[in-house]
Short mmCIF file of C-alpha atoms and ligand atoms in Angstrom, two decimals:
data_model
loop_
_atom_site.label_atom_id
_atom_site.label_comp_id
_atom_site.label_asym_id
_atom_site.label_seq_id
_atom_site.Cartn_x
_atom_site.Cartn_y
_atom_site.Cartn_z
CA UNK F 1 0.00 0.00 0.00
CA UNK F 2 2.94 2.19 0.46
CA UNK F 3 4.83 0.17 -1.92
CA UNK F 4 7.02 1.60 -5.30
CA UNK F 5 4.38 0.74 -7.74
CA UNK F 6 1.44 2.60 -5.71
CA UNK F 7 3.31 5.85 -5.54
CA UNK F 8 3.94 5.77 -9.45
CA UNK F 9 0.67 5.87 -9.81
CA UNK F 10 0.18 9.03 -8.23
CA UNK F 11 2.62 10.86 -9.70
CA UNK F 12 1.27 9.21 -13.07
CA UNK F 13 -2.07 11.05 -12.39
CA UNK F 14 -0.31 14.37 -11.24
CA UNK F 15 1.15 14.57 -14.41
CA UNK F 16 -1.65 13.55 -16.38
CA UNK F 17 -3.30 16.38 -14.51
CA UNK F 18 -0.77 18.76 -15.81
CA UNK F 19 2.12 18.83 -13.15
CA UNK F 20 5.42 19.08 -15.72
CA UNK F 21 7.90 19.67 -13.69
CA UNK F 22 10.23 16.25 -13.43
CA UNK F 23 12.10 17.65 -9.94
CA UNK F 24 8.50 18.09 -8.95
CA UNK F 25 7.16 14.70 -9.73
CA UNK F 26 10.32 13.51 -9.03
CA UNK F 27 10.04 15.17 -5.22
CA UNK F 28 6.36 13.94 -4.92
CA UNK F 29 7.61 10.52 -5.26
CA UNK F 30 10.86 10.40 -2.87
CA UNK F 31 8.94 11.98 0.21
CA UNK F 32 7.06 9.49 1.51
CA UNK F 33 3.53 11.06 2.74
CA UNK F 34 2.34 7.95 4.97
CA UNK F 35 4.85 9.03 7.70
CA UNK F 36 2.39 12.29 7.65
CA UNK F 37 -0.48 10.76 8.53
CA UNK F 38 -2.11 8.76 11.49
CA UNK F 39 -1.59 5.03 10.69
CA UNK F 40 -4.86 4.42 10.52
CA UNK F 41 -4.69 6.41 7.38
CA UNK F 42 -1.66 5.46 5.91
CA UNK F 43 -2.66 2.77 3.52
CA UNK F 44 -4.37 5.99 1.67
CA UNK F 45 -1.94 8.14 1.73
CA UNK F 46 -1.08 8.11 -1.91
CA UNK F 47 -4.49 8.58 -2.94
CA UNK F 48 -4.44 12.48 -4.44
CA UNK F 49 -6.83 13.84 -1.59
CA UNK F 50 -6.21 15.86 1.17
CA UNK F 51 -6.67 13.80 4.37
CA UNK F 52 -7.17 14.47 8.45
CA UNK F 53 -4.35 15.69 10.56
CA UNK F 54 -7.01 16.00 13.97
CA UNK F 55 -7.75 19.55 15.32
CA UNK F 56 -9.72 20.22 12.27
CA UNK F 57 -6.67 20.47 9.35
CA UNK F 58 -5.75 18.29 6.71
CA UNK F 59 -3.00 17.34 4.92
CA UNK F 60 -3.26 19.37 1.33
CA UNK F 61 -3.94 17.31 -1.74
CA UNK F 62 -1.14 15.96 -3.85
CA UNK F 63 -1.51 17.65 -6.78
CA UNK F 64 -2.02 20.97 -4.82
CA UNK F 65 1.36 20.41 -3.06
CA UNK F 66 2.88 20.00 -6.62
CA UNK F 67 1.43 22.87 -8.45
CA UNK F 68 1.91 24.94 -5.65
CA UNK F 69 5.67 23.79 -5.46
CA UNK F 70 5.65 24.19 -9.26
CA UNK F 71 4.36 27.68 -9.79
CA UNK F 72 6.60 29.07 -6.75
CA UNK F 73 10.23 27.36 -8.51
CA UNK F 74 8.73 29.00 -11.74
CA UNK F 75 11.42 30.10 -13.79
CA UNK F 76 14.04 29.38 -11.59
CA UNK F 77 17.37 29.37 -13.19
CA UNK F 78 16.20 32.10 -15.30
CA UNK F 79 18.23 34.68 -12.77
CA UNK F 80 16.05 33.80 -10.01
CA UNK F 81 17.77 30.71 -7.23
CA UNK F 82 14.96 30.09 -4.21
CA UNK F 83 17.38 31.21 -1.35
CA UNK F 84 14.90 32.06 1.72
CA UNK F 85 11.14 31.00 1.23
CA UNK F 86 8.67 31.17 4.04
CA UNK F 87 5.85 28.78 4.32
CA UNK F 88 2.57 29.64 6.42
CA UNK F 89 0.72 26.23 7.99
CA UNK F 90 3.72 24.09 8.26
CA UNK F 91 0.41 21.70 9.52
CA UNK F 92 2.21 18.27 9.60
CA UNK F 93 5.32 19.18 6.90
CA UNK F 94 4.33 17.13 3.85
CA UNK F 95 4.29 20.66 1.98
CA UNK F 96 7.81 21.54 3.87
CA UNK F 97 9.63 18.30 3.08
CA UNK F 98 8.22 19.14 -0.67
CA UNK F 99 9.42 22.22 -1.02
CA UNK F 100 12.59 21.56 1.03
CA UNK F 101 14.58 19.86 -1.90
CA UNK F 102 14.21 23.45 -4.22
CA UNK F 103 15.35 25.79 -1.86
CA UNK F 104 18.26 26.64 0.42
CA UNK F 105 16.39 27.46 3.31
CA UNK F 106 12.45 26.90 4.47
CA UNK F 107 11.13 28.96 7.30
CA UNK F 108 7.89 27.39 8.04
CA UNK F 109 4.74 29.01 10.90
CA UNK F 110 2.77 27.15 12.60
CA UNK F 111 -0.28 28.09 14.70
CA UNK F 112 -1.22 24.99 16.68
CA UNK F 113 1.68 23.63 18.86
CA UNK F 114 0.72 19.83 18.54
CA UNK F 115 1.40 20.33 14.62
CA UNK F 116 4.16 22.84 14.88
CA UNK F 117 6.08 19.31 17.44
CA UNK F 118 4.86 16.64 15.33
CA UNK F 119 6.22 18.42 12.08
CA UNK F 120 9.64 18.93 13.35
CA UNK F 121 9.47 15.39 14.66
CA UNK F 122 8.39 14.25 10.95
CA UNK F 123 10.96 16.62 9.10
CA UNK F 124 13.71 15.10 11.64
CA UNK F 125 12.71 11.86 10.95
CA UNK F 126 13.97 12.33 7.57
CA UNK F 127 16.57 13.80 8.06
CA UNK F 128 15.45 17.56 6.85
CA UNK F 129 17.73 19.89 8.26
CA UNK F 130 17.57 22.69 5.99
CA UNK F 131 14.17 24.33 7.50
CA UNK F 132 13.73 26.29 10.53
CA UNK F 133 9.78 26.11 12.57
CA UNK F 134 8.21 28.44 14.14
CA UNK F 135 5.05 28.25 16.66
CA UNK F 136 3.38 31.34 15.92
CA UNK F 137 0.79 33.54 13.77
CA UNK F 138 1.90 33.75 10.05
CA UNK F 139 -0.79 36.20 9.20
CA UNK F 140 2.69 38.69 10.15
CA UNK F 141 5.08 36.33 7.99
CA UNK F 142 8.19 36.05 9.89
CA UNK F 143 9.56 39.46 9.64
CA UNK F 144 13.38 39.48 11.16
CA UNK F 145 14.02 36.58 8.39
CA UNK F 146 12.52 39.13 5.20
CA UNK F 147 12.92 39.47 2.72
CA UNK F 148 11.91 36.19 0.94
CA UNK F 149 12.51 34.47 -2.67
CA UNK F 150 9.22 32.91 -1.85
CA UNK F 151 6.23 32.53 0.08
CA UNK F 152 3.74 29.72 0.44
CA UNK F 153 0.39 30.05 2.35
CA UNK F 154 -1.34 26.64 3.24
CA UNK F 155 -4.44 28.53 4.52
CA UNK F 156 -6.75 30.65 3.03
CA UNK F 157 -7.13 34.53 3.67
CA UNK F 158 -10.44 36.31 2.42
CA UNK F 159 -7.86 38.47 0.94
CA UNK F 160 -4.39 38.81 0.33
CA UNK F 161 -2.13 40.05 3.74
CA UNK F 162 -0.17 43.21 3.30
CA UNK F 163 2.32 42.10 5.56
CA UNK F 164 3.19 39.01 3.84
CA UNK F 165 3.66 40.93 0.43
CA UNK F 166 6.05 43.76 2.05
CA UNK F 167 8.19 40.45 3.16
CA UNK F 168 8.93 39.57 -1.00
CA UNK F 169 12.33 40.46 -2.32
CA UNK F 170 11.85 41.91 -5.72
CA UNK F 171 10.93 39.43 -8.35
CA UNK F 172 10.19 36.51 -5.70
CA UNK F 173 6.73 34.95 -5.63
CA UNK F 174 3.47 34.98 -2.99
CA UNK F 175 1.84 31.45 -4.06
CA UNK F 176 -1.73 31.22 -1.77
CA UNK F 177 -5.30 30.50 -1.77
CA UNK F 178 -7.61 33.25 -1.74
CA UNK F 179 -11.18 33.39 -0.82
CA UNK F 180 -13.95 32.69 1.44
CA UNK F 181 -14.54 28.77 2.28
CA UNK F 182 -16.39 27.56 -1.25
CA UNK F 183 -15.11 29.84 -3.59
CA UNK F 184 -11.19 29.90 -3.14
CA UNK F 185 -8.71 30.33 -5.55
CA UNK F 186 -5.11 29.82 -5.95
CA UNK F 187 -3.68 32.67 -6.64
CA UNK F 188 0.43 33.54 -7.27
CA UNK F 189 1.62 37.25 -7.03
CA UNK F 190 5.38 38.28 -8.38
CA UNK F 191 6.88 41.35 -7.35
CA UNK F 192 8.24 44.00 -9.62
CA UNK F 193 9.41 46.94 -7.72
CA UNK F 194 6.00 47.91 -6.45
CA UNK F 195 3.65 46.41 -8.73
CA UNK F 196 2.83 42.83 -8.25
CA UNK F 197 2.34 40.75 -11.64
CA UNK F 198 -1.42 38.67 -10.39
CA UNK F 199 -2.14 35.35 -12.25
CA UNK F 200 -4.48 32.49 -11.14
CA UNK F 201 -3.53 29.40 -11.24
CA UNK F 202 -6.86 27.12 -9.72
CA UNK F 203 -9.67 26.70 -7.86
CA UNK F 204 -8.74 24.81 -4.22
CA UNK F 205 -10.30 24.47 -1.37
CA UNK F 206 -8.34 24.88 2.22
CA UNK F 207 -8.86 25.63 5.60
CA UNK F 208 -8.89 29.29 6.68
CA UNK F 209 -6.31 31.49 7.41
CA UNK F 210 -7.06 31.81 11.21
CA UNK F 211 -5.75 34.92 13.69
CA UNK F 212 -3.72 34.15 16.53
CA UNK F 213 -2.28 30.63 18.15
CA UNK F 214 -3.25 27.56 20.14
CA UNK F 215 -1.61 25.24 22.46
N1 SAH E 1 1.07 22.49 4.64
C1 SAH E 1 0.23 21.40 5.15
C2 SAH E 1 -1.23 21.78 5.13
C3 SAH E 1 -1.69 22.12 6.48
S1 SAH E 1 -3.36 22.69 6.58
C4 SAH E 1 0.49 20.15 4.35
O1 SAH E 1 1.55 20.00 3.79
O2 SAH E 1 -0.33 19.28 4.30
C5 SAH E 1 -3.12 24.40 6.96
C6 SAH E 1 -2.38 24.70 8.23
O3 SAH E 1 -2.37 26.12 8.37
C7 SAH E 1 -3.02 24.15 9.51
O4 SAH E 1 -2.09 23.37 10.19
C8 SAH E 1 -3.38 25.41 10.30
O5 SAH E 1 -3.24 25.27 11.70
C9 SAH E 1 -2.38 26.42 9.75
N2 SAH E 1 -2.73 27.83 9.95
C10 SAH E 1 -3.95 28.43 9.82
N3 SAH E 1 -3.85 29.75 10.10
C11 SAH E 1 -2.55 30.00 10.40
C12 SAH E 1 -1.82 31.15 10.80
N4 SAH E 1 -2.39 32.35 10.94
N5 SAH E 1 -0.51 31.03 11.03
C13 SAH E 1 0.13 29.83 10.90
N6 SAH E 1 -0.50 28.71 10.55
C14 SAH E 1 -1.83 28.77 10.30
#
């Protein structure tokens, strides 16, 4: 169930789905995701559907992970190297351990503390080491580590936060879902100077961007 043959078939559908990216396929099969989820769940944990993590979150979708991944490492290469990105709702660190492999360093923000310990216990596991966790509110990004290459919101604000586009370096890349609970999008936002380039990329469907933390 968590064998070779199952995960090729998910990253068969990703791609039929439109994920092109070979690192990104590549990534999606290496990591393995049933370490991220309760046992109970693990013999579906290559299925491409976002599953329970308890305290009301879920582990994002497959495919969501990879075109998220995919749009923020966007025309990398092209004069633009992922150096810092910041990720908002580490939750349990599938999307972290993802994105870990494109970038030289992941600052991830948690809001609940029993996700924030069991994702560095996951991303230690594997021997992650180039990410640093936070247990706080992301809604302020992480501001003593700005400016970022990239940012990655897991959880969706009504609209986008000011605070988390002041934290882009120019030309780096604000990949989130937008919208109220039923009608989100995924949206990506590039910074040029002071004008952000706006594109959509999908509609998704994730938990909300809550205020605040929790023990
Ligand atoms: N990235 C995860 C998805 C986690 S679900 C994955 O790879 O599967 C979204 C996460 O965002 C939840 O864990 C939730 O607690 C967190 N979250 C919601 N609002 C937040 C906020 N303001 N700051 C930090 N994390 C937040």
């Amino acid at each position: 169930m968590t064998s070779a043959r199952t995960r090729e078939r998910l990253v068969e559908r990703l791609r039929l789905n439109g994920i092109a990216n070979t690192e990104v396929l590549d990534r999606i099969r290496d990591v393995p995701r049933h370490i991220f989820v309760d046992e109970a769940l693990a013999s579906r944990a290559y299925e491409d559907t976002a599953l329970p993590l308890g305290r009301g979150q879920t582990i994002s979708q497959p495919y969501v992970v990879a075109a998220m991944t995919e749009e923020l490492v966007r025309d990398e290469g092209d004069g633009r190297t992922l150096g810092k990105v910041l990720e908002i709702g580490t939750g349990c660190g599938y999307q972290t351990a993802v994105l870990a492999a494109f970038v030289r360093h992941v600052f991830s923000v948690e809001r609940i503390q029993s996700l924030f310990r069991r994702a560095q216990g996951n991303l230690q596991s594997l021997g992650i080491s180039n990410v640093s966790l936070r247990h706080a509110d992301g809604w302020h990004g992480w501001r003593s580590q700005a400016p970022f290459d990239g940012i990655l919101v897991t959880a969706a604000p009504e609209t986008v936060p000011e605070e988390l586009l002041e934290q882009l370096e120019d030309g780096g890349r604000l990949v989130l879902p937008v919208g109220a609970p039923g009608g989100q999008s995924l949206v990506s936002m590039t910074r040029r100077g002071t004008q952000f380039e706006r594109r959509e990329l999908l509609r998704v469907s994730f938990v909300p961007l809550v205020k605040g933390i929790e023990t």
